[in-house]
Amino acid sequence: MEKLLKSPSILILNQIPDIDILKSLIKNEEIKILSLNYNVHNFLNINKISHDIGEDFLNEDEINAIFDKTVSLYNWYDKIEDSKIPVYNKINIFSLLDTGEFHDFILNNIYEFYIIKKIIISSKSKKFIANSKIIEIINNFNIDSLELSTFNDDKSQKMIYDNIPIKFDLGNIPISFSISRNYFKKSKKIFENILCTLNDLWYNSSKEKDLILLVEFNPSQFENLFFEFSKKNMNVVVFNNRKSAVWNKKSRSILKKNNVKVLNFSKLISTLEKNELLKIENQIIFEIKTLFKNPKLQQIFTFNDDSFWSFIKNDLEKTFTNRVSEYISLIYGTKKFLTESSIKCIMSLNVMGETEKTILALKTNDIQSIMLEHAFANYLPEISRYDILSMYSLFPEKIALWGPIQKKYLVDQHQINENRIIECGSPKHDSYFQKKIIHPNLKKTILLCLRPIIDNSGHKNSNSYEKYHDILKKILKCFEYDLNLTILVKLHPGNDPHNDILKQEIKKLSSKIQIHQITPIENLIQISTFIINISPEGYDPSTIIMESMLLKKPVVNIILDDNIIQFDFVKQNALINLNSSDDFDYYFKKLLSDNNFYNNIVNNSQIFLNQYLANIGNASSNLVHYISNI
């Protein structure tokens, strides 16, 4: 990227503009256009409009600094006087916002903020055109003699969970759309009222002793765990404030069969209590609006001595004021449930979510809390910056891990006391050991798993998207003339914008490829000959890698950023790890034609699994045994 831009006017775009207005602007004036994200970059490419990629102004050190600054702001409210913080039932309202959601919001805003600053200070031009929000940012830099013009006025930025994705597969077609958070909550309430009443799943007794409370668990992924609780006649209650615990037939069947009850949160609060809470909500909203005028926030939300508070203030304030009602009800209902119930243990899969934070903040010290590892991880000291995303260092109580490799890392890297670690194995994957291993037949199937580019590390340059899509074309080209092959594509089930882009890319490349999004991954791995996984970042191996190994299917893991980390599974040749320039076709053909090569990869993967996983196939039993002895 040129450090000195020579264009007399620079147009900075962070949102897709009206194409006719844009064409009219560039027709009448000499303009240099800079895109700040892939959506804008792709739009300009489609319309054949020349531009440069703004993200190219950031280097690796700056991206890492943005990530570290984001993490340092997790508890931003600790720098404000306690008397000014809105509190209800001794809980700081600000502390309840989902940490992952806050992380992405802050990181994306600093990222854009700093790119704009670098564009301004690197440019010879004094004339800039942008939306009003970007103009406001530029004014923050106090640079004299700039000519600023408004174009393509901005829309308010929504937080990640303001819109809830709804996904299902219609035959071989993945369907996805979003609904508002409020509409989702109302629909979920009606849906659960019908199904839990019909199936007698509501928890309605405070007389039960030694309850085990599972927070935000998907029953269909933990069938063995629920069965083991049932075997020991333990009283289990599920509380899911996000995705319903009865969302599909399999989940309802598991709950019913094992006598697991669902916490009916709405029944905990009477109409009279709701009216009283409304008064509290109005007071809290007033306190939030008052605090957000505090000049100290300008100092807290700074990066490299520049405040970006004015850039995020309105969106953050709107998020908190919109969610106050939800947070107050969550706090009140949780407090009431915990007070009236006899709870032995609380188990969650993370400590970042709003439900988890509320319950853990309100529980008493005599209730033991366990965080169960929920995804494949193999952290090393050189990538320890990113282990915050797995929340180990955020949680002060018991951590249930999948095996000794992660345990050693936490003890060595974070000095976590071994007494806090339960080395139980992965209850989620016990069922894999009960599945029949299906061996490849003459009609071979390749499963292509597409892990999307996400925002949480900051490595989301538009060039990465282009590179990803080029690799996708390169992979599919290897198989285009083989009529004995079936290609299946598995998209990540999460709420990632890149998923929709990938879906469109696949459709452009081939109309014959089956695309799955919510189909259980184990069903797809079972019928596949081998798995191709695209990893955008080398530090973040997908759980699909381990799941494929469990079902004895070789994995070709292609690293988009060419950063091949020497994880244990890499050193043990438990998979084929490739960078973007390697000869994919050679390894694909080798797996399809050389049985010895194929079996050697499978055998190496089994050696790795035996070292990585504890209590293979019996993790649920081990964990339940531990909990029963609390």
XYZ file of C-alpha atoms in Angstrom:
630
model
C 0.000 0.000 0.000
C 1.365 3.426 -0.950
C 2.038 5.509 2.094
C 1.281 8.762 0.222
C -1.988 8.935 -1.641
C -2.000 11.439 -4.495
C -5.730 11.716 -5.159
C -7.134 15.224 -4.546
C -10.228 13.711 -2.840
C -10.463 10.513 -0.836
C -13.781 8.700 -0.397
C -13.790 6.356 2.623
C -16.527 3.697 2.541
C -17.442 1.415 5.430
C -20.987 0.683 4.205
C -22.375 -0.238 0.806
C -23.468 2.999 -0.933
C -26.242 3.712 -3.407
C -24.594 2.766 -6.692
C -26.204 5.535 -8.753
C -25.149 8.250 -6.291
C -21.640 6.790 -6.149
C -21.287 6.698 -9.936
C -22.524 10.257 -10.178
C -19.971 11.377 -7.579
C -16.960 9.727 -9.238
C -18.095 10.949 -12.671
C -18.064 14.585 -11.580
C -14.978 14.582 -9.378
C -11.572 12.926 -9.285
C -11.902 10.488 -6.395
C -9.673 7.916 -4.716
C -11.898 5.275 -3.046
C -10.896 3.252 0.008
C -12.999 0.335 1.273
C -12.882 -0.557 4.968
C -14.339 -4.094 4.845
C -15.001 -7.016 2.552
C -18.679 -6.238 1.931
C -17.804 -2.835 0.476
C -14.761 -4.207 -1.370
C -16.853 -6.971 -2.966
C -19.619 -4.525 -3.915
C -17.106 -2.221 -5.636
C -15.521 -5.174 -7.443
C -18.893 -6.395 -8.724
C -19.608 -2.910 -10.051
C -16.098 -2.611 -11.540
C -15.239 0.474 -9.514
C -11.539 1.003 -8.890
C -10.551 1.239 -5.228
C -7.908 0.352 -2.647
C -8.323 -1.832 0.433
C -8.198 0.268 3.586
C -7.332 -2.714 5.799
C -3.935 -2.870 4.088
C -2.898 0.147 6.168
C -2.689 -2.078 9.281
C 0.300 -4.320 9.994
C 0.434 -7.449 12.167
C 1.761 -5.625 15.256
C -1.065 -3.089 15.062
C -3.698 -5.816 14.704
C -2.275 -7.567 17.777
C -2.315 -4.274 19.688
C -5.991 -3.787 18.763
C -6.774 -7.312 20.015
C -4.924 -6.721 23.307
C -6.630 -3.367 23.836
C -10.031 -4.992 23.277
C -9.320 -7.625 25.936
C -8.101 -4.940 28.367
C -11.523 -3.248 28.112
C -13.575 -6.297 29.158
C -14.051 -4.768 32.620
C -14.026 -1.112 31.524
C -16.582 -0.250 34.211
C -14.045 -0.996 36.979
C -12.433 2.357 36.172
C -15.662 4.218 37.053
C -16.598 5.139 40.635
C -18.840 2.436 42.135
C -21.456 4.998 43.153
C -22.107 5.874 39.512
C -22.507 2.302 38.198
C -26.125 1.107 37.678
C -26.562 -1.848 40.033
C -29.463 -4.187 40.763
C -29.304 -6.913 43.420
C -25.593 -6.112 43.807
C -24.962 -6.907 40.128
C -23.346 -4.344 37.857
C -25.685 -4.105 34.840
C -22.773 -3.397 32.482
C -21.028 -6.612 33.518
C -23.830 -8.776 32.066
C -23.258 -7.991 28.391
C -22.008 -11.113 26.582
C -18.187 -10.837 26.567
C -17.883 -12.337 23.089
C -20.404 -9.849 21.737
C -18.623 -6.946 23.478
C -15.260 -8.210 22.197
C -16.352 -8.216 18.555
C -18.073 -4.826 18.882
C -15.053 -3.096 20.438
C -12.461 -4.799 18.226
C -14.335 -3.920 15.020
C -14.730 -0.312 16.088
C -11.079 0.169 17.098
C -10.038 -1.597 13.891
C -12.048 0.808 11.728
C -11.128 3.812 13.880
C -7.400 3.158 13.548
C -7.534 2.430 9.802
C -9.200 5.815 9.292
C -6.509 7.526 11.347
C -3.735 5.898 9.310
C -5.441 6.877 6.049
C -5.672 10.510 7.200
C -2.088 10.836 8.411
C -0.667 8.949 5.392
C -2.432 11.083 2.820
C -1.264 14.205 1.018
C -4.866 15.063 0.312
C -6.781 17.413 2.577
C -10.179 16.543 1.062
C -12.131 13.603 2.495
C -15.618 12.322 1.773
C -17.341 9.872 4.147
C -20.468 9.263 6.186
C -21.175 11.431 9.235
C -19.816 8.864 11.692
C -16.449 8.693 9.934
C -16.394 12.501 9.662
C -16.882 12.610 13.429
C -13.899 10.279 13.868
C -11.710 12.427 11.624
C -12.646 15.511 13.650
C -11.375 13.698 16.752
C -7.835 13.738 15.356
C -7.635 17.563 15.476
C -5.840 17.875 12.135
C -6.001 21.390 10.687
C -7.114 22.454 7.210
C -9.117 19.364 6.261
C -12.071 19.672 3.882
C -14.716 17.161 4.992
C -17.856 16.266 3.026
C -20.676 13.915 4.006
C -21.697 11.040 1.727
C -23.828 7.899 2.165
C -24.973 8.725 5.684
C -24.478 5.862 8.120
C -26.907 3.523 9.773
C -26.801 2.648 13.461
C -24.572 -0.345 14.175
C -26.349 -3.312 15.733
C -24.741 -5.598 18.256
C -24.256 -9.213 17.200
C -27.156 -10.607 19.230
C -29.686 -7.879 18.404
C -30.684 -10.095 15.496
C -31.045 -13.836 16.117
C -30.281 -16.218 13.225
C -32.820 -18.944 12.432
C -31.300 -21.849 10.502
C -32.579 -25.144 9.146
C -31.888 -27.447 6.228
C -34.721 -27.838 3.716
C -33.619 -31.046 2.021
C -30.139 -30.195 0.739
C -30.765 -26.467 0.905
C -29.662 -24.582 4.053
C -32.184 -21.891 4.917
C -31.201 -19.005 7.174
C -32.776 -15.713 8.153
C -32.736 -13.382 11.147
C -35.404 -12.071 13.476
C -35.201 -9.361 16.117
C -34.045 -10.288 19.605
C -37.389 -9.237 21.127
C -39.438 -11.233 18.635
C -37.194 -14.253 19.196
C -37.711 -14.074 22.985
C -41.505 -13.861 22.606
C -41.606 -16.709 20.072
C -39.356 -18.872 22.245
C -41.650 -18.329 25.226
C -44.752 -19.445 23.276
C -42.899 -22.373 21.697
C -41.609 -23.635 25.060
C -44.942 -23.149 26.832
C -46.644 -25.449 24.339
C -43.985 -28.177 24.103
C -42.918 -28.293 27.753
C -46.534 -28.397 28.925
C -47.447 -31.168 26.477
C -44.389 -33.212 27.461
C -44.505 -32.448 31.206
C -41.009 -30.954 31.132
C -41.439 -27.871 33.321
C -39.592 -27.764 36.616
C -42.198 -26.751 39.197
C -40.945 -27.874 42.570
C -38.632 -26.212 45.055
C -38.680 -29.331 47.246
C -36.140 -31.274 45.187
C -32.785 -31.599 46.930
C -29.284 -31.401 45.463
C -30.288 -30.051 42.060
C -27.779 -30.065 39.223
C -28.318 -26.929 37.142
C -27.093 -27.112 33.542
C -26.858 -23.699 31.881
C -27.355 -23.269 28.111
C -26.886 -26.957 27.244
C -28.100 -28.495 23.979
C -29.509 -31.884 25.099
C -29.070 -33.440 21.639
C -25.287 -33.015 21.985
C -25.069 -34.474 25.499
C -27.306 -37.543 25.457
C -24.793 -39.694 27.337
C -24.349 -37.078 30.046
C -28.098 -36.887 30.722
C -28.272 -40.687 30.757
C -25.498 -40.914 33.366
C -27.255 -38.373 35.594
C -30.439 -40.429 35.271
C -28.635 -43.655 36.208
C -27.642 -42.072 39.506
C -31.153 -40.671 40.074
C -29.791 -37.132 40.177
C -32.186 -34.198 39.854
C -31.206 -32.215 36.780
C -32.682 -28.908 35.620
C -31.784 -27.161 32.361
C -31.918 -23.383 32.049
C -31.517 -22.105 28.473
C -32.133 -18.409 28.011
C -30.722 -18.439 24.470
C -31.393 -21.536 22.360
C -34.354 -23.519 23.669
C -33.608 -26.848 25.366
C -36.631 -28.350 23.559
C -35.795 -27.001 20.104
C -36.040 -30.384 18.335
C -37.641 -33.788 18.794
C -34.399 -35.493 19.834
C -33.765 -32.957 22.610
C -37.291 -33.339 23.975
C -36.974 -37.126 23.900
C -33.675 -37.055 25.810
C -35.083 -34.755 28.497
C -38.249 -36.806 28.917
C -36.495 -40.180 28.950
C -34.041 -39.057 31.627
C -36.550 -37.091 33.735
C -34.712 -33.810 33.197
C -36.773 -30.680 33.786
C -36.678 -27.277 32.103
C -36.685 -24.107 34.190
C -39.739 -22.014 33.326
C -38.340 -18.579 33.880
C -41.515 -16.641 33.084
C -43.452 -18.441 35.853
C -40.941 -17.304 38.457
C -42.137 -13.712 38.181
C -45.745 -12.705 38.932
C -47.598 -9.820 37.256
C -47.287 -7.755 40.430
C -43.542 -8.367 40.552
C -43.226 -7.401 36.866
C -44.892 -4.050 37.593
C -42.446 -3.418 40.434
C -39.526 -4.350 38.189
C -40.688 -1.818 35.604
C -40.023 1.006 38.075
C -36.511 -0.344 38.670
C -35.906 -0.604 34.930
C -36.794 3.046 34.390
C -34.418 4.071 37.166
C -31.605 1.933 35.711
C -32.133 3.440 32.233
C -31.868 6.924 33.734
C -28.608 5.930 35.488
C -27.161 4.499 32.244
C -27.950 7.662 30.293
C -26.431 9.778 33.072
C -23.257 7.690 33.246
C -22.748 7.765 29.484
C -22.284 11.552 29.772
C -19.356 11.005 32.144
C -16.209 12.561 30.570
C -14.063 9.804 32.104
C -15.367 7.428 29.422
C -13.471 9.503 26.859
C -10.259 8.560 28.669
C -11.150 4.891 29.169
C -12.018 4.190 25.537
C -8.765 5.306 23.920
C -6.330 3.629 21.567
C -2.849 5.061 21.027
C -3.883 8.240 22.875
C -6.951 8.860 20.690
C -10.419 8.478 22.193
C -12.924 6.456 20.166
C -15.707 6.909 22.741
C -17.818 9.187 20.527
C -17.610 6.495 17.825
C -19.218 3.794 20.018
C -21.199 5.749 22.622
C -24.625 5.789 20.955
C -24.605 2.122 19.898
C -23.416 0.938 23.324
C -25.918 3.118 25.192
C -28.775 1.911 22.984
C -27.782 -1.723 23.581
C -27.821 -1.388 27.363
C -31.039 0.635 27.547
C -32.792 -1.821 25.205
C -31.708 -4.798 27.315
C -32.317 -3.405 30.789
C -35.766 -5.023 31.016
C -34.302 -8.391 30.030
C -31.376 -8.081 32.454
C -33.514 -6.995 35.418
C -35.928 -9.911 34.873
C -32.993 -12.311 34.499
C -31.436 -11.112 37.754
C -34.721 -11.158 39.675
C -35.823 -14.575 38.403
C -32.395 -16.131 38.939
C -32.165 -14.776 42.479
C -35.618 -16.134 43.278
C -34.810 -19.577 41.832
C -31.469 -19.835 43.646
C -33.021 -18.721 46.947
C -35.933 -21.160 46.779
C -33.985 -24.187 45.479
C -31.414 -26.559 46.888
C -28.636 -26.561 44.278
C -25.606 -28.771 44.541
C -23.736 -27.853 41.367
C -23.981 -25.473 38.407
C -22.377 -26.470 35.138
C -21.926 -24.257 32.075
C -20.012 -24.387 28.804
C -18.694 -20.844 29.062
C -18.603 -17.894 31.434
C -19.042 -15.156 28.807
C -22.798 -15.304 28.200
C -25.464 -13.195 29.894
C -27.197 -16.208 31.460
C -23.956 -17.675 32.780
C -22.723 -14.353 34.183
C -25.982 -13.709 36.034
C -26.195 -17.154 37.630
C -22.525 -17.233 38.632
C -22.725 -13.730 40.123
C -25.753 -14.634 42.262
C -24.870 -18.129 43.429
C -23.639 -18.635 46.973
C -20.183 -19.990 47.808
C -21.533 -23.353 48.946
C -22.695 -24.152 45.376
C -19.873 -25.542 43.289
C -19.564 -24.268 39.720
C -17.955 -26.155 36.846
C -17.055 -24.866 33.394
C -16.936 -27.711 30.894
C -14.549 -27.345 27.960
C -16.748 -27.089 24.872
C -14.412 -27.037 21.851
C -11.171 -28.578 20.585
C -8.212 -26.513 21.759
C -4.489 -27.102 21.753
C -2.976 -23.829 22.960
C 0.784 -23.274 23.071
C 2.725 -20.460 24.810
C 3.406 -18.660 21.504
C -0.329 -18.254 20.827
C -1.398 -17.699 24.440
C -2.746 -14.242 23.485
C -5.817 -16.002 22.085
C -6.597 -18.390 24.932
C -8.716 -15.628 26.503
C -11.317 -16.604 23.874
C -11.687 -19.973 25.650
C -12.271 -18.163 28.968
C -9.981 -20.301 31.151
C -8.327 -17.295 32.794
C -11.725 -15.620 33.400
C -13.123 -18.428 35.550
C -12.077 -18.863 39.200
C -13.678 -22.254 39.990
C -13.563 -25.816 38.633
C -12.648 -26.401 34.988
C -13.578 -29.747 33.393
C -11.086 -30.483 30.604
C -10.964 -33.009 27.805
C -7.509 -34.299 28.671
C -3.902 -33.949 29.880
C -2.504 -31.730 27.101
C -4.817 -28.836 27.967
C -4.318 -29.472 31.671
C -0.549 -29.163 31.334
C -0.951 -25.918 29.371
C -3.189 -24.312 32.008
C -0.963 -25.378 34.891
C 2.242 -24.208 33.157
C 0.970 -21.087 31.386
C -1.630 -19.757 33.841
C -0.451 -21.405 37.076
C -3.941 -22.798 37.630
C -3.970 -25.078 40.659
C -4.369 -28.727 39.650
C -7.073 -29.106 42.305
C -9.284 -26.847 40.193
C -8.998 -29.080 37.142
C -11.259 -32.056 36.453
C -9.680 -34.169 33.718
C -12.904 -35.843 32.645
C -12.698 -36.136 28.844
C -15.361 -34.872 26.436
C -18.935 -35.871 27.381
C -20.099 -34.357 24.097
C -18.161 -36.997 22.170
C -18.936 -40.161 24.132
C -21.553 -41.061 21.526
C -18.892 -41.088 18.787
C -17.459 -44.265 20.245
C -20.833 -45.963 19.911
C -21.120 -45.193 16.204
C -20.364 -47.727 13.541
C -17.259 -46.861 11.522
C -18.343 -46.721 7.873
C -15.514 -47.519 5.483
C -15.253 -45.946 2.025
C -16.920 -47.802 -0.847
C -16.597 -47.451 -4.619
C -18.731 -44.302 -4.622
C -16.546 -41.982 -2.576
C -17.698 -38.907 -0.658
C -15.571 -35.888 0.224
C -16.723 -33.661 3.074
C -15.571 -30.063 2.701
C -15.836 -28.171 6.009
C -15.725 -24.406 5.655
C -14.753 -22.524 8.799
C -15.699 -18.867 8.215
C -13.480 -15.847 8.660
C -14.604 -14.254 11.920
C -13.810 -10.958 13.595
C -12.500 -11.926 17.011
C -8.743 -11.917 16.277
C -8.730 -8.919 13.922
C -7.292 -10.855 10.969
C -10.118 -10.162 8.535
C -8.505 -8.244 5.684
C -10.531 -8.256 2.439
C -7.601 -10.010 0.768
C -8.159 -12.975 3.124
C -11.693 -13.402 1.778
C -10.398 -13.330 -1.790
C -7.712 -15.867 -0.911
C -10.285 -18.120 0.799
C -12.525 -18.132 -2.260
C -9.557 -18.829 -4.565
C -8.616 -21.834 -2.419
C -12.212 -23.032 -2.593
C -12.063 -22.936 -6.400
C -8.686 -24.691 -6.343
C -10.055 -27.521 -4.161
C -13.182 -28.093 -6.249
C -11.162 -28.021 -9.467
C -9.284 -31.100 -8.219
C -12.531 -33.115 -8.283
C -14.455 -31.607 -11.211
C -13.910 -34.533 -13.625
C -14.284 -37.433 -11.170
C -17.798 -38.831 -11.639
C -17.306 -41.336 -8.803
C -17.112 -38.594 -6.213
C -19.806 -36.854 -4.197
C -18.892 -33.499 -2.639
C -20.662 -32.417 0.551
C -20.172 -28.985 2.097
C -20.658 -28.300 5.809
C -20.982 -24.662 6.840
C -20.320 -23.595 10.406
C -23.612 -23.487 12.380
C -22.764 -20.122 13.972
C -24.030 -16.629 13.234
C -21.218 -15.594 10.875
C -21.789 -13.261 7.876
C -19.092 -15.102 5.919
C -21.312 -18.209 5.901
C -23.757 -16.525 3.528
C -20.907 -15.424 1.256
C -19.492 -18.967 1.200
C -22.925 -20.371 0.386
C -23.163 -18.094 -2.655
C -19.602 -18.949 -3.736
C -20.381 -22.681 -3.664
C -23.573 -22.187 -5.677
C -21.624 -20.220 -8.290
C -18.994 -22.943 -8.569
C -21.371 -25.930 -8.729
C -25.105 -26.491 -8.538
C -24.593 -30.189 -7.710
C -22.851 -29.801 -4.362
C -24.987 -30.499 -1.294
C -24.677 -27.737 1.318
C -25.429 -28.504 4.969
C -25.453 -26.153 7.938
C -27.311 -27.708 10.867
C -27.053 -31.383 9.876
C -25.163 -33.112 12.740
C -21.515 -33.143 11.742
C -21.001 -36.746 12.898
C -23.592 -37.961 10.375
C -21.695 -36.288 7.540
C -18.256 -37.475 8.713
C -19.530 -41.055 8.992
C -20.452 -41.295 5.300
C -17.320 -39.496 4.064
C -14.101 -40.972 2.718
C -12.024 -38.122 4.051
C -12.513 -34.559 5.267
C -11.092 -31.315 3.903
C -11.131 -28.519 6.468
C -10.281 -24.899 5.676
C -8.880 -23.072 8.715
C -8.671 -19.281 8.234
C -6.130 -18.967 11.056
C -3.532 -21.527 12.048
C -3.839 -20.833 15.773
C -7.507 -21.941 15.831
C -7.974 -25.631 14.920
C -11.574 -26.689 14.314
C -13.314 -29.255 16.540
C -14.200 -31.008 13.263
C -10.552 -32.111 13.088
C -10.875 -34.085 16.318
C -14.362 -35.358 15.470
C -13.093 -36.744 12.160
C -10.276 -38.502 13.978
C -12.794 -40.028 16.401
C -14.656 -41.547 13.454
C -11.357 -42.696 11.893
C -11.494 -40.458 8.843
C -8.337 -38.681 7.592
C -8.310 -34.883 7.613
C -6.666 -32.522 5.137
C -6.407 -29.233 7.024
C -5.661 -26.254 4.770
C -4.372 -23.168 6.637
C -5.440 -19.942 4.981
C -2.907 -17.680 6.739
C -0.062 -20.209 6.147
C 0.722 -20.124 9.870
C 1.288 -23.794 10.628
C 1.560 -24.081 14.407
C 3.406 -27.118 15.755
C 0.512 -28.570 17.725
C 0.818 -32.122 19.007
C -1.433 -33.471 16.247
C 0.786 -31.767 13.633
C 4.020 -33.142 15.091
C 2.492 -36.633 15.209
C 1.283 -36.514 11.565
C -2.252 -37.196 12.780
C -3.588 -35.257 9.788
C -2.349 -33.684 6.561
C -1.626 -30.028 7.327
C -1.147 -27.831 4.242
C -0.576 -24.171 3.551
C -2.357 -22.328 0.759
C 0.360 -22.860 -1.858
C 0.776 -26.623 -1.390
C -0.229 -29.166 -4.021
C -3.707 -30.150 -2.777
C -4.365 -32.484 -5.671
C -1.402 -34.724 -4.796
C -2.720 -35.416 -1.283
C -6.337 -35.811 -2.386
C -5.360 -38.433 -4.966
C -3.053 -40.142 -2.474
C -5.909 -40.553 0.009
C -8.223 -41.883 -2.709
C -5.766 -44.376 -4.173
C -3.180 -45.394 -1.555
C -4.669 -47.514 1.259
C -1.389 -47.628 3.186
C -1.123 -43.842 3.176
C -4.789 -43.528 4.187
C -4.476 -46.032 7.054
C -1.231 -44.482 8.293
C -2.953 -41.111 8.803
C -5.837 -42.836 10.619
C -3.441 -44.795 12.863
C -1.481 -41.648 13.745
C -4.713 -39.870 14.634
C -5.663 -42.655 17.058
C -2.286 -42.370 18.786
C -2.851 -38.630 19.177
C -6.395 -39.087 20.522
C -5.157 -41.502 23.169
C -2.791 -38.783 24.393
C -5.212 -35.862 24.044
C -8.459 -37.292 25.462
C -9.004 -38.657 28.960
C -11.647 -41.318 29.699
C -12.269 -42.066 26.038
C -15.905 -43.025 25.578
C -16.593 -42.684 29.335
C -16.259 -38.951 29.923
C -19.916 -38.499 30.944
C -19.703 -41.272 33.499
C -16.479 -39.817 34.902
C -17.881 -36.300 35.193
C -21.165 -37.439 36.777
C -19.226 -39.570 39.243
C -17.221 -36.477 40.265
C -20.374 -34.359 40.673
C -22.138 -37.064 42.686
C -19.289 -36.951 45.217
C -19.382 -33.200 45.767
